[in-house]
Coordinates of C-alpha atoms and ligand atoms in Angstrom, one line a residue:
X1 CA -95.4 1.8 18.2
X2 CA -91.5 2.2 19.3
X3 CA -90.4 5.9 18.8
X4 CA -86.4 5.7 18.3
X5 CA -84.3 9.1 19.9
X6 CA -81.0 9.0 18.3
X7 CA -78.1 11.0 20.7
X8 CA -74.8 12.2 19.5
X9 CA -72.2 14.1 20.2
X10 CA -70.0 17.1 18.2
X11 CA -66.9 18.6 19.6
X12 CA -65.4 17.2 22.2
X13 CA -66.2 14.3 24.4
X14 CA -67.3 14.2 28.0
X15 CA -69.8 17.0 27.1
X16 CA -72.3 14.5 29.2
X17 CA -74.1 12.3 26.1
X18 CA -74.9 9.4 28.7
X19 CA -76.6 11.9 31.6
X20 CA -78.6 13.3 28.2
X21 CA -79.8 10.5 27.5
X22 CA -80.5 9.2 30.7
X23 CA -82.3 12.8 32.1
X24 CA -84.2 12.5 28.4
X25 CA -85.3 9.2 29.9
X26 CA -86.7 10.6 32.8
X27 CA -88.6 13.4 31.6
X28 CA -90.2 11.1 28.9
X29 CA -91.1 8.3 31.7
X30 CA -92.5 11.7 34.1
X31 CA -94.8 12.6 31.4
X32 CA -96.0 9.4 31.6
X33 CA -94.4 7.7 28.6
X34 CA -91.9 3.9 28.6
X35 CA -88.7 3.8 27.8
X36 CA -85.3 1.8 27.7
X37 CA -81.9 3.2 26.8
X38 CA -79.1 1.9 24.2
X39 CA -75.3 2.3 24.2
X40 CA -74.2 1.8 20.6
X41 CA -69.9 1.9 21.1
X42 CA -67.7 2.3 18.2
X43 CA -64.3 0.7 19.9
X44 CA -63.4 -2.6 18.9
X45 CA -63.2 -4.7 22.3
X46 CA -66.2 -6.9 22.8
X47 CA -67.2 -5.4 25.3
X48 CA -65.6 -3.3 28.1
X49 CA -64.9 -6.0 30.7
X50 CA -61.3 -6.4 29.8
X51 CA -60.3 -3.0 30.0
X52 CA -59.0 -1.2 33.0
X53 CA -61.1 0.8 34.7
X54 CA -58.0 4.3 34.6
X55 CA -58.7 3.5 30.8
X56 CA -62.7 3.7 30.4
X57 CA -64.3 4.0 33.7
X58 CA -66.3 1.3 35.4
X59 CA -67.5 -1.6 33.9
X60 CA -71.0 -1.6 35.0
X61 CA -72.7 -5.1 34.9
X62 CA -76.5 -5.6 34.6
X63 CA -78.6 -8.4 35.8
X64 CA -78.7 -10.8 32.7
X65 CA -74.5 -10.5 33.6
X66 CA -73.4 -8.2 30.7
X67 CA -70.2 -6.8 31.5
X68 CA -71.3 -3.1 29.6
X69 CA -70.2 0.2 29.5
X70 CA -70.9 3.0 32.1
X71 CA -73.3 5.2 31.0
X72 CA -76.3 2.5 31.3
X73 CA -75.4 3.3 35.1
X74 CA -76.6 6.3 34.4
X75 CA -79.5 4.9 32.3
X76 CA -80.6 2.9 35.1
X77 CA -80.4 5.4 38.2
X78 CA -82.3 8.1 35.9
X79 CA -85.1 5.6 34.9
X80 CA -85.3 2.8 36.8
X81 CA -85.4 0.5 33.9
X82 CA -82.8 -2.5 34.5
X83 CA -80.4 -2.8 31.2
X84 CA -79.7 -5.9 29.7
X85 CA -76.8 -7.7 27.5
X86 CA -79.4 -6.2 24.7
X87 CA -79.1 -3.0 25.3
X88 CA -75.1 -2.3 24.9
X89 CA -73.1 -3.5 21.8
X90 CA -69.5 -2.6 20.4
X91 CA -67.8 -2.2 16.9
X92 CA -66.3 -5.4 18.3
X93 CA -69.2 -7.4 19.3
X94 CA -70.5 -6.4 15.9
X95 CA -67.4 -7.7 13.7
X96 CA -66.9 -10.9 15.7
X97 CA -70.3 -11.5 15.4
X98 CA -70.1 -11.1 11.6
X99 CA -66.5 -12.6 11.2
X100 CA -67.9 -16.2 12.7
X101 CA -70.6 -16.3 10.8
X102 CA -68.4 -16.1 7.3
X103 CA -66.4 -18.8 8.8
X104 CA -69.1 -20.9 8.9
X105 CA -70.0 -20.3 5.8
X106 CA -73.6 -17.9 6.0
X107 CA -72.2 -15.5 3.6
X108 CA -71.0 -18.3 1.3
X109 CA -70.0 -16.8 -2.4
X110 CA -70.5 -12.9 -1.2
X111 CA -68.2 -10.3 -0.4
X112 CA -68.7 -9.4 3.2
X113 CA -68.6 -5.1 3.6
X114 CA -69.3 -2.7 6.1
X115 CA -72.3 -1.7 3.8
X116 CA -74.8 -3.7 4.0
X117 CA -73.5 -6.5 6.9
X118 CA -72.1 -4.4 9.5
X119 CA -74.7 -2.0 9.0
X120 CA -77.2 -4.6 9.2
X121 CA -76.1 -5.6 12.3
X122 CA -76.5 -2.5 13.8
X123 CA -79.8 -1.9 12.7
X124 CA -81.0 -5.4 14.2
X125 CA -79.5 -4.5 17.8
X126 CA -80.8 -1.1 17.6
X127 CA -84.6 -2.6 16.5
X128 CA -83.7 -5.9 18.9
X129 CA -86.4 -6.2 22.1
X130 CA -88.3 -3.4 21.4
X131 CA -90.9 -5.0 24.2
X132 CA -93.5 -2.4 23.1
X133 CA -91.9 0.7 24.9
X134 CA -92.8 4.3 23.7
X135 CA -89.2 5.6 23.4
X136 CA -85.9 3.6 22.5
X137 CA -83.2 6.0 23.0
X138 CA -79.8 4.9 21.3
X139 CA -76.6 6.5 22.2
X140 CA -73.7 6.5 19.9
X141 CA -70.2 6.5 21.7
X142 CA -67.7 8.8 20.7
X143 CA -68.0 12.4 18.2
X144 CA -69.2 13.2 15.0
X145 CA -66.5 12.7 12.5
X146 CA -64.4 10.0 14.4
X147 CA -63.2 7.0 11.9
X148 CA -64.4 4.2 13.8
X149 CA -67.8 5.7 14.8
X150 CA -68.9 5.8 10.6
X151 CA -70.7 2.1 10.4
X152 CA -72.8 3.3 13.6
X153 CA -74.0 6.8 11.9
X154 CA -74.6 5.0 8.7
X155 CA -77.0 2.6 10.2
X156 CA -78.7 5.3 12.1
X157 CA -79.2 7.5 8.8
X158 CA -80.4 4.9 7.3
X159 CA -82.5 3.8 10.1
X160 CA -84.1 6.7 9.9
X161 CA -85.5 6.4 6.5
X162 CA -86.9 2.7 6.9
X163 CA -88.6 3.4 9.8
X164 CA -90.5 6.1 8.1
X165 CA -91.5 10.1 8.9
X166 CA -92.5 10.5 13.0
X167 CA -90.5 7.4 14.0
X168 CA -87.3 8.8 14.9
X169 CA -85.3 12.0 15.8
X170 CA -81.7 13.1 16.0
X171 CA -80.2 14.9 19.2
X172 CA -77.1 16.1 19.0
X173 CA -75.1 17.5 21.8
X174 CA -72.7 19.8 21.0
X175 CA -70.1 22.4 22.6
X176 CA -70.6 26.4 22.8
X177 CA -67.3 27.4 24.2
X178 CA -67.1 30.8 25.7
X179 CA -63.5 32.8 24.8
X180 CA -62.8 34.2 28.0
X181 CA -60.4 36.9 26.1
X182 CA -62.7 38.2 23.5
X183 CA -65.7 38.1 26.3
X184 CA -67.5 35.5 23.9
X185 CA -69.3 32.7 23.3
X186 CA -68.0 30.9 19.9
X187 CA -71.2 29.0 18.1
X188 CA -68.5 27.8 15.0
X189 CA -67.6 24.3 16.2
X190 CA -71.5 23.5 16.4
X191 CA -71.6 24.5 13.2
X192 CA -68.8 22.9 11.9
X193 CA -69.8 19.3 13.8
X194 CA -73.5 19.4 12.5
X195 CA -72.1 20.3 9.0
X196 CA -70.1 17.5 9.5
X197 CA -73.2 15.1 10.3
X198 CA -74.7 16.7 7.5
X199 CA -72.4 15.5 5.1
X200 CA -72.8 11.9 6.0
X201 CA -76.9 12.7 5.4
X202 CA -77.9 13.4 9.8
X203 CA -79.9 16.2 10.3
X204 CA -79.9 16.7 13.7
X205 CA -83.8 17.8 15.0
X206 CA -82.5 19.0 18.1
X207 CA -79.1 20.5 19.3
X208 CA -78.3 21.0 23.0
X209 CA -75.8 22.9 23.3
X210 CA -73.3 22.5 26.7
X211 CA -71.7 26.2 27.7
X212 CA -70.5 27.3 31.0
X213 CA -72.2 30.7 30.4
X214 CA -76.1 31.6 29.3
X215 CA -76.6 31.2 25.9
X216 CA -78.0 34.8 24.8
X217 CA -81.1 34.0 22.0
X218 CA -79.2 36.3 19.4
X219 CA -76.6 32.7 19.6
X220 CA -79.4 30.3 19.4
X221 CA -81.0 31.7 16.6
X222 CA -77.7 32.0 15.0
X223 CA -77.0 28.2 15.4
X224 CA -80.5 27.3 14.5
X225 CA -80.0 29.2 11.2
X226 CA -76.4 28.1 10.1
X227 CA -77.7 24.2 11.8
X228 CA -80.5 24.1 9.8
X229 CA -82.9 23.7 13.1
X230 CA -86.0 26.2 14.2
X231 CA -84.2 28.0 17.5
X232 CA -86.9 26.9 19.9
X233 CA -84.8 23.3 19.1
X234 CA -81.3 24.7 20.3
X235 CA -81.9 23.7 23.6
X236 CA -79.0 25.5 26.2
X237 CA -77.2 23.2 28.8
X238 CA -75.5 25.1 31.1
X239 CA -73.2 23.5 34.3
X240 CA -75.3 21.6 36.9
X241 CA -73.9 21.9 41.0
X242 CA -75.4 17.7 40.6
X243 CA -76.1 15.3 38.1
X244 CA -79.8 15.0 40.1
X245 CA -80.3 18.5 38.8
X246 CA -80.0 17.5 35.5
X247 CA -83.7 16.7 34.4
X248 CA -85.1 19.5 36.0
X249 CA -82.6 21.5 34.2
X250 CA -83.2 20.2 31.1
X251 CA -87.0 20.7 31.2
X252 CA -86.6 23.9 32.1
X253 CA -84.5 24.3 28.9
X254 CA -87.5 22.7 26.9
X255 CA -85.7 19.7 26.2
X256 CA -88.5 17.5 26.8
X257 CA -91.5 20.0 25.0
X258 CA -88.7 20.1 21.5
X259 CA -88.5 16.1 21.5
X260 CA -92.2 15.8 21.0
X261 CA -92.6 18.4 18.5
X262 CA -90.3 16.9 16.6
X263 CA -92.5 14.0 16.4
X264 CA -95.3 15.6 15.9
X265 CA -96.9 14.6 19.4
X266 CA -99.0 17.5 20.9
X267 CA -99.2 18.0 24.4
X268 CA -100.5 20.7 26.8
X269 CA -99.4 18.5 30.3
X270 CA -96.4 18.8 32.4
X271 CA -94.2 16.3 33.2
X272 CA -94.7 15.1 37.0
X273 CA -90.7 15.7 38.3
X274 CA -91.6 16.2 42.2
X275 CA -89.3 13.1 42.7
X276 CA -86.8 15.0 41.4
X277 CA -87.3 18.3 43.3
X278 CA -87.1 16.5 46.7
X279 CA -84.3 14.4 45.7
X280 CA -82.7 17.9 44.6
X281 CA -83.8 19.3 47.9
X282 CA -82.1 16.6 50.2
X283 CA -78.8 17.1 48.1
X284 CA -79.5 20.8 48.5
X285 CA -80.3 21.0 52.0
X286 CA -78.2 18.3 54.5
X287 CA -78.9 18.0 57.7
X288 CA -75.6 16.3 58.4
X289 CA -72.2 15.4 56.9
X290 CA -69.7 12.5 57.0
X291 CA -66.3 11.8 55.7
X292 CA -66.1 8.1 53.9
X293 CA -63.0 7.2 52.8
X294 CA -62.6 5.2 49.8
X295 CA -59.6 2.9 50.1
X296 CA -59.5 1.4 46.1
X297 CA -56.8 1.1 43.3
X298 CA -58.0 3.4 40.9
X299 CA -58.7 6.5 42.5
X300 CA -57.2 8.9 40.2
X301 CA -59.8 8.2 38.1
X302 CA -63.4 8.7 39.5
X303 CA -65.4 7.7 36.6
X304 CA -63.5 4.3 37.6
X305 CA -65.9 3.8 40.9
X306 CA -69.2 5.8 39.3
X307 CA -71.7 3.6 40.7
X308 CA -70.0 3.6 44.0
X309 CA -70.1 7.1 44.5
X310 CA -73.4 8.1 43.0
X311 CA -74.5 5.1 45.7
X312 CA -72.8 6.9 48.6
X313 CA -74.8 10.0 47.4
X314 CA -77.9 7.8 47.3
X315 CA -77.4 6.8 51.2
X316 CA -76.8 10.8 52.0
X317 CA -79.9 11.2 50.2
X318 CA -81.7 8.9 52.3
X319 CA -80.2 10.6 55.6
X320 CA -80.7 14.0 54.6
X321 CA -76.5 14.0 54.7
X322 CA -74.1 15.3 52.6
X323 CA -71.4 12.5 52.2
X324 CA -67.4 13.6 51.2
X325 CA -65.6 11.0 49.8
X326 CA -61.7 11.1 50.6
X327 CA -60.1 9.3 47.9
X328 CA -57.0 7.2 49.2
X329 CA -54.8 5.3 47.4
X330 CA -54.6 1.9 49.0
X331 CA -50.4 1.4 48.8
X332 CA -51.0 4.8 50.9
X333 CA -51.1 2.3 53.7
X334 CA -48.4 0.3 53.0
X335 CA -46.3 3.0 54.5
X336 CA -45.6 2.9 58.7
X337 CA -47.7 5.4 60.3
X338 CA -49.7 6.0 57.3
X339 CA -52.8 4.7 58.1
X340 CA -53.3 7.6 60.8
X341 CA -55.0 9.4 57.7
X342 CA -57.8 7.1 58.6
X343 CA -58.3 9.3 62.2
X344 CA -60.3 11.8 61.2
X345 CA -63.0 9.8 58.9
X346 CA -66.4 8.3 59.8
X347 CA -66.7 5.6 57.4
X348 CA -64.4 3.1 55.6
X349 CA -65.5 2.0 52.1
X350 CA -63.1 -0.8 50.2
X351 CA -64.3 -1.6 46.9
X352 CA -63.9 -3.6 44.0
X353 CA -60.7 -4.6 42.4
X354 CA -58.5 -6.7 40.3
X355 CA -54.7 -7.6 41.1
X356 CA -52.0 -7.4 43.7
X357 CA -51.0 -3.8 44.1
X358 CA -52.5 -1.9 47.2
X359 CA -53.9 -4.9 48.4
X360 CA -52.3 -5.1 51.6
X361 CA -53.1 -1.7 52.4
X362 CA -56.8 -2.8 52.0
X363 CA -55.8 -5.7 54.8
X364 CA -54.1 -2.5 57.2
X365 CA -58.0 -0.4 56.2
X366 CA -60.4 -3.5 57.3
X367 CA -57.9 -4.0 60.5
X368 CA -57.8 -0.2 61.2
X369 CA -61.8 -0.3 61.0
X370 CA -62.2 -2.9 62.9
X371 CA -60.1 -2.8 66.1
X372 CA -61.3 1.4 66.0
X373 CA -65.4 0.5 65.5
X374 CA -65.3 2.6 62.4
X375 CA -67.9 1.6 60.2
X376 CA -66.7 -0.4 57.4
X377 CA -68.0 -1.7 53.8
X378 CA -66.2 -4.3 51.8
X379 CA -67.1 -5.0 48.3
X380 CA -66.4 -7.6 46.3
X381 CA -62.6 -7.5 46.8
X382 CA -63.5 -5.1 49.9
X383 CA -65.2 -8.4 51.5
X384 CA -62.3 -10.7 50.1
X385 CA -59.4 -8.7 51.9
X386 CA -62.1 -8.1 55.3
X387 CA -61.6 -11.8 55.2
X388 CA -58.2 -12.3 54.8
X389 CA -57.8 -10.1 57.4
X390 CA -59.9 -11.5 60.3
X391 CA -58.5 -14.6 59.0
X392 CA -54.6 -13.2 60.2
X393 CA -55.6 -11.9 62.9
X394 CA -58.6 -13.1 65.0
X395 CA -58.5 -16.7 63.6
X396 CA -54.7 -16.7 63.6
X397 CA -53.9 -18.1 59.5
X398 CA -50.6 -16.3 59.6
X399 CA -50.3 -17.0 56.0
X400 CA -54.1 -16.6 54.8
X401 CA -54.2 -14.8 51.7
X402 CA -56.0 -15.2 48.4
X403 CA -54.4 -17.0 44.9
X404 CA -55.1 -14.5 42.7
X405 CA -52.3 -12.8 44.5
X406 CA -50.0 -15.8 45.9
X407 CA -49.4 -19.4 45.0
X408 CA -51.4 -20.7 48.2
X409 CA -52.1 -24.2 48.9
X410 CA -55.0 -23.6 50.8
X411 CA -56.1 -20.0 50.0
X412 CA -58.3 -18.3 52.2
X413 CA -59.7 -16.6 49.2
X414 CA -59.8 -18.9 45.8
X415 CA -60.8 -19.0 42.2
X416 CA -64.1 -20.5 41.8
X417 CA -63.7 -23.3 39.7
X418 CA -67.5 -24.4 39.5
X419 CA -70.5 -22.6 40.5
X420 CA -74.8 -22.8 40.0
X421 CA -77.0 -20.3 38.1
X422 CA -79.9 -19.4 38.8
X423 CA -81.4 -21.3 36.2
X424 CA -79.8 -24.5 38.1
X425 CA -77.0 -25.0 35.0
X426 CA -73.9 -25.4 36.0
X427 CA -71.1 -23.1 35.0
X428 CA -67.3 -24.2 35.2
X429 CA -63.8 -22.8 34.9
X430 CA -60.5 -23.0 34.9
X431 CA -56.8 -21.0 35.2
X432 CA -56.7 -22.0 31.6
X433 CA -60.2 -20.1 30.7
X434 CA -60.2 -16.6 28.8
X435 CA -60.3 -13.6 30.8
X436 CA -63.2 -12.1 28.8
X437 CA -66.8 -12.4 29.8
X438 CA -65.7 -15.4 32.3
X439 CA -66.6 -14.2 35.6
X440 CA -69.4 -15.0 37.7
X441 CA -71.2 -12.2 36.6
X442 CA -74.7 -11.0 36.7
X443 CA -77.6 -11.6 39.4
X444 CA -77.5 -14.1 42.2
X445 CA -79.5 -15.1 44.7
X446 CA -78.4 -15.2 48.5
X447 CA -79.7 -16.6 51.9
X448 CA -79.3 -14.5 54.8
X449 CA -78.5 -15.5 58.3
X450 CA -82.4 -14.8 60.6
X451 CA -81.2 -12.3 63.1
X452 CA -78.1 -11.0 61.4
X453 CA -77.6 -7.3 60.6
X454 CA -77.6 -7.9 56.9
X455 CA -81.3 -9.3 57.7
X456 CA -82.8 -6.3 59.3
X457 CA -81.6 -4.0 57.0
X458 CA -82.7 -5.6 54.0
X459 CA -86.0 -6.3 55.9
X460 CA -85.8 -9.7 54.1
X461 CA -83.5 -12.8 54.2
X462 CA -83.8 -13.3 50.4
X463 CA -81.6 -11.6 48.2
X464 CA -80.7 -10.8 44.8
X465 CA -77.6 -9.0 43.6
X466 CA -75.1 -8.5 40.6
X467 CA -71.9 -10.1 40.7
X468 CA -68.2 -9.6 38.7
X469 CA -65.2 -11.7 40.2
X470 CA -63.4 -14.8 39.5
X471 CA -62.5 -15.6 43.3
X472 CA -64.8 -16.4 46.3
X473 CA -64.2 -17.0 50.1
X474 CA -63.2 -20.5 50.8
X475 CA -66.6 -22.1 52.5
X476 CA -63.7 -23.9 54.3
X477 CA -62.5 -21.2 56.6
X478 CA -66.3 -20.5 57.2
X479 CA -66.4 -22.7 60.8
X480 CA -62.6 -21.5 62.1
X481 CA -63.7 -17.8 61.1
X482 CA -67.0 -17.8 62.8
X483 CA -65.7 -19.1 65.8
X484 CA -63.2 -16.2 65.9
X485 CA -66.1 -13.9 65.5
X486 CA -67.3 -13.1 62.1
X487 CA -70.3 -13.9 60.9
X488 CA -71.3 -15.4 57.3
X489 CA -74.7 -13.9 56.9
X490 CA -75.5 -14.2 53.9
X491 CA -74.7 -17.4 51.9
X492 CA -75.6 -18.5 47.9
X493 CA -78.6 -20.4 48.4
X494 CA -76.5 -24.1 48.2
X495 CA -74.6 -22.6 50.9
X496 CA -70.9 -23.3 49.0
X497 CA -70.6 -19.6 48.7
X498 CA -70.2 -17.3 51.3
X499 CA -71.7 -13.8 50.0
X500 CA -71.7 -11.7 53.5
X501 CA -69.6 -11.4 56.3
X502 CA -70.3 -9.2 59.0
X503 CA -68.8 -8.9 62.2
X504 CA -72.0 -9.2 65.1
X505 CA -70.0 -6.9 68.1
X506 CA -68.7 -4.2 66.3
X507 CA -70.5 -1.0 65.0
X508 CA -71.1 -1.5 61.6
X509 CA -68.7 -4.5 59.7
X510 CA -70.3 -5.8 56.8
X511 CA -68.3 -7.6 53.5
X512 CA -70.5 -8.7 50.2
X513 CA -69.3 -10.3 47.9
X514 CA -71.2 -8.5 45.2
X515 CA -71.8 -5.6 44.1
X516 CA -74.7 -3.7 45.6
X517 CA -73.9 -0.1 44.1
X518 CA -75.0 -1.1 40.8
X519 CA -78.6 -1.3 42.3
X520 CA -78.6 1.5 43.9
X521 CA -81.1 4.8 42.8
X522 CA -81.2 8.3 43.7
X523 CA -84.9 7.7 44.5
X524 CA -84.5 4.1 45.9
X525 CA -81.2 4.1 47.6
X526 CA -79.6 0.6 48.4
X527 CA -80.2 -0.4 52.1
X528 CA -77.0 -1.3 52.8
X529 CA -75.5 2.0 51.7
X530 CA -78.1 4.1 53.1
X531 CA -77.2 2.3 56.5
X532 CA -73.6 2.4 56.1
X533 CA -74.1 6.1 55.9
X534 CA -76.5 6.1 59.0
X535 CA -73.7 4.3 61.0
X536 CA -71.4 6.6 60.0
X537 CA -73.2 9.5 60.7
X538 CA -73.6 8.0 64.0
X539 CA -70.0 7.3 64.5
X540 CA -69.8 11.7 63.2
X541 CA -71.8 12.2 66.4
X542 CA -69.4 10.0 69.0
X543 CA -66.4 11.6 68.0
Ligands
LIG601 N1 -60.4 -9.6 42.0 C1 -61.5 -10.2 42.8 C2 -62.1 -11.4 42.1 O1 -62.0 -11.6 40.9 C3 -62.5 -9.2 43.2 C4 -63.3 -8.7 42.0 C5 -64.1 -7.5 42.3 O2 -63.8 -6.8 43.3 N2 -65.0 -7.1 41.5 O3 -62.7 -12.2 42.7

């Protein structure tokens, strides 16, 4: 039987909802329970692969290529448990859903409302692939009280009573700010958001409360009495130094102990979390420290490259390192002499991106690593521009570039018109195509080169990773490129896709054309990353 864990949030966004639910995950999955985790969002795009990433973070992609939003990165590093298309739906998805099917006629003669069809709708995603797990935790997007979030709390209240008494809990995380003038903490805008949820028929089971200073028990049993909830359920959350911290933290708290009582389960156990300690140890304790610098478009913005820096925390983790990102702009380097910023760093990162702007100064980053033997990791574009690059300058294509920047005749990098799925179909595009959902996107396999660095560090020469872009190297340029020196080591398995470069005499040089971050776990960091920090550890050591 599927227990359902309902999370929401009161007050004010980016209290942490997604690293709740995802640390709830793990303490349920220590003690020895299944689970899989939900993202329930209330905007009305379909799903989050059209918007920029300065808007709503990273689009994070899962293996059955949904294009979702970023907290099921979370999900996944905390628990291990790969998401699926299933497992993320928006207000959007929902309507367009429900707006074909009264075109084609399904709701012939009735009125369609937001009571009973979007509602219903929700309720079927929420119950959908259940697969037998003890937990299903759904996270609603956005704040008690928001417009747009009301079809999604309906469902879940009503939810609630069709599933029956011990079936399902609310969890409602909520603000305790502290008034630095008056010296104290303020417990009214909990009260007001769980009145609000109230209203609407939510009685939240358990409350965790985010507040930068110690909740004093006076305050919890205050909010336990005006919330309506016995005060061993206000559980405190109080800053963590990491996010890895987390799930100890919150057992600590009694997060775990409260969500069992409240459905009536009885235990006397602990939950096993030594993973956890030494993962907190290692980012507690380094042995070593480098500087990488991340070279992107949307730096401002670090929620925008989430699964890229929790991976580079993964490969310190797996070096005992502490890794400091330096954020850089890549126009930065389309200014002379600006690319001396790059001195001082041990590692180059480029990663992912969409359009024209900074990409040159990506070109000037790969060059920079490559003539000074600092390591370098291209991804996705990263590997694209690597290319373009070596293409200039070793293989002499004055002119190479890529046509999703430049009308090329024969780009160096172009837009895959036609490619193979796994499942042998055969998808196909145009320039015509809609932007949305279009990509190549999802899990591929790759072939890797015997003997190649890629090789070794995998330990294997088969491969599967997830992939979101619209452009591919040219298999053309693969022969006049390889003679110049670089390497394709890695290859789709039809070998009309190159999916690695690396560059055999140089340090570390490696390009893929997916996106290997989105794999990555703080207890099973991604090989590639955890040897790109080794390199550049090593490189810390020469210098
Ligand atoms: N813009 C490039 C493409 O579509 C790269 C995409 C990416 O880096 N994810 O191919």
């Amino acid at each position: 039987m599927t227990r359902f864990i309902f999370i929401t949030g009161g007050v004010v966004s980016s209290l942490g909802k997604g690293l709740l639910s995802a640390s709830l995950g793990a303490l349920l999955q220590a003690r020895g329970y299944s689970v899989r985790l939900r993202k329930l969002d209330p905007y009305l795009n379909v799903d989050p692969g059209t918007m920029s990433p300065l808007q709503h973070g990273e689009c994070y992609v899962t293996d059955d290529g949904a294009e979702t939003d970023l907290d099921l990165g979370h999900y996944e590093r905390f628990t291990g448990v790969s998401s699926r298309q299933s497992d993320n739906v928006t207000s959007g998805r929902i309507y367009s859903q429900i707006i074909q099917r009264e075109r084609r006629g399904d709701y012939l003669g009735g009125t369609v409302q937001v009571i009973p069809h979007v509602t219903d709708a929700i309720k079927d995603f929420v119950l959908a692939d259940q697969d037998g797990i003890d937990f299903m935790l759904c996270e609603i997007g956005g704040t008690a009280g928001d417009i747009e979030a009301m079809p999604f709390m309906e469902a879940i209240r009503q939810l609630s009573i069709e599933l029956g008494r011990g079936r399902s809990i609310f969890c409602h995380l909520t603000f305790v700010p502290f008034i630095a003038a008056a010296g104290e903490l303020k417990t009214k805008p909990t009260q007001h958001s769980v009145k609000e949820l109230r209203s609407i028929g939510i009685q939240p089971d358990i409350l965790v409360c985010r507040a930068e200073h110690p909740i004093p028990d006076s305050e919890r049993r205050k909010i336990g009495l005006f919330c309506n909830v016995p005060e061993s359920a206000v559980v405190p959350a109080l800053d963590a130094k990491s996010i890895y911290e987390v799930p100890i933290s919150y057992h600590k708290a009694g997060l775990d102990e409260e969500v069992l009582k409240a459905f009536g389960l009885v235990h006397s156990d602990k939950p096993d979390l030594t993973q956890w300690e030494d993962i907190v140890d290692r980012i507690k304790n380094p042995e070593g420290e480098v500087k990488i610098a991340v070279v992107g478009k949307y730096t401002v913005l670090p929620d925008a490259y989430k699964s890229l820096s929790e991976a580079l925390v993964h490969g310190g983790i797996a070096n005992r390192a502490k890794v400091k990102i330096e954020w850089i702009e890549s126009d930065t380097f389309e200014k002379p002499d600006a690319i001396d910023r790059l001195e001082g760093v041990n590692g180059i990162l480029v990663p992912g991106g969409f359009g024209k702007r900074g990409t040159e100064g990506k070109i000037a980053a790969a060059k920079f690593a490559r003539e000074n033997n600092v390591p370098y990791f291209g991804i996705c574009l990263g590997m694209q521009m690597a290319t373009v690059e070596a293409a200039r300058n070793l293989a002499k294509f004055n002119s190479a570039g890529s046509s999703e920047f430049d009308d090329l005749d024969n780009p160096v990098v172009g837009l895959i018109t036609e490619w193979t799925r796994e499942d042998g179909g055969v998808e196909k595009r145009t320039s015509e195509t809609d932007l949305g959902g279009t990509m190549r996107l999802g899990a591929y396999p790759a072939k890797l080169k015997d003997g190649s660095k890629v090789a070794e560090i995998y330990g294997t020469t088969d491969i599967s990773e997830r992939h979101r872009h619209r452009y591919e190297v040219n298999v053309g340029y693969v022969e006049a490129l390889e003679t110049a020196g670089v390497s394709f080591s890695g290859m789709s398995p039809d070998g009309s896709l190159p999916e690695i470069i690396e560059i055999p005499d140089h340090p570390w040089f490696i390009g893929v054309q997916f996106h290997p971050e989105l794999k990555s776990r703080p207890f099973e960091p991604h090989p590639l990353f955890a040897s790109f920090i080794e390199a550049s550890l090593n490189q810390s050591r020469m210098v």
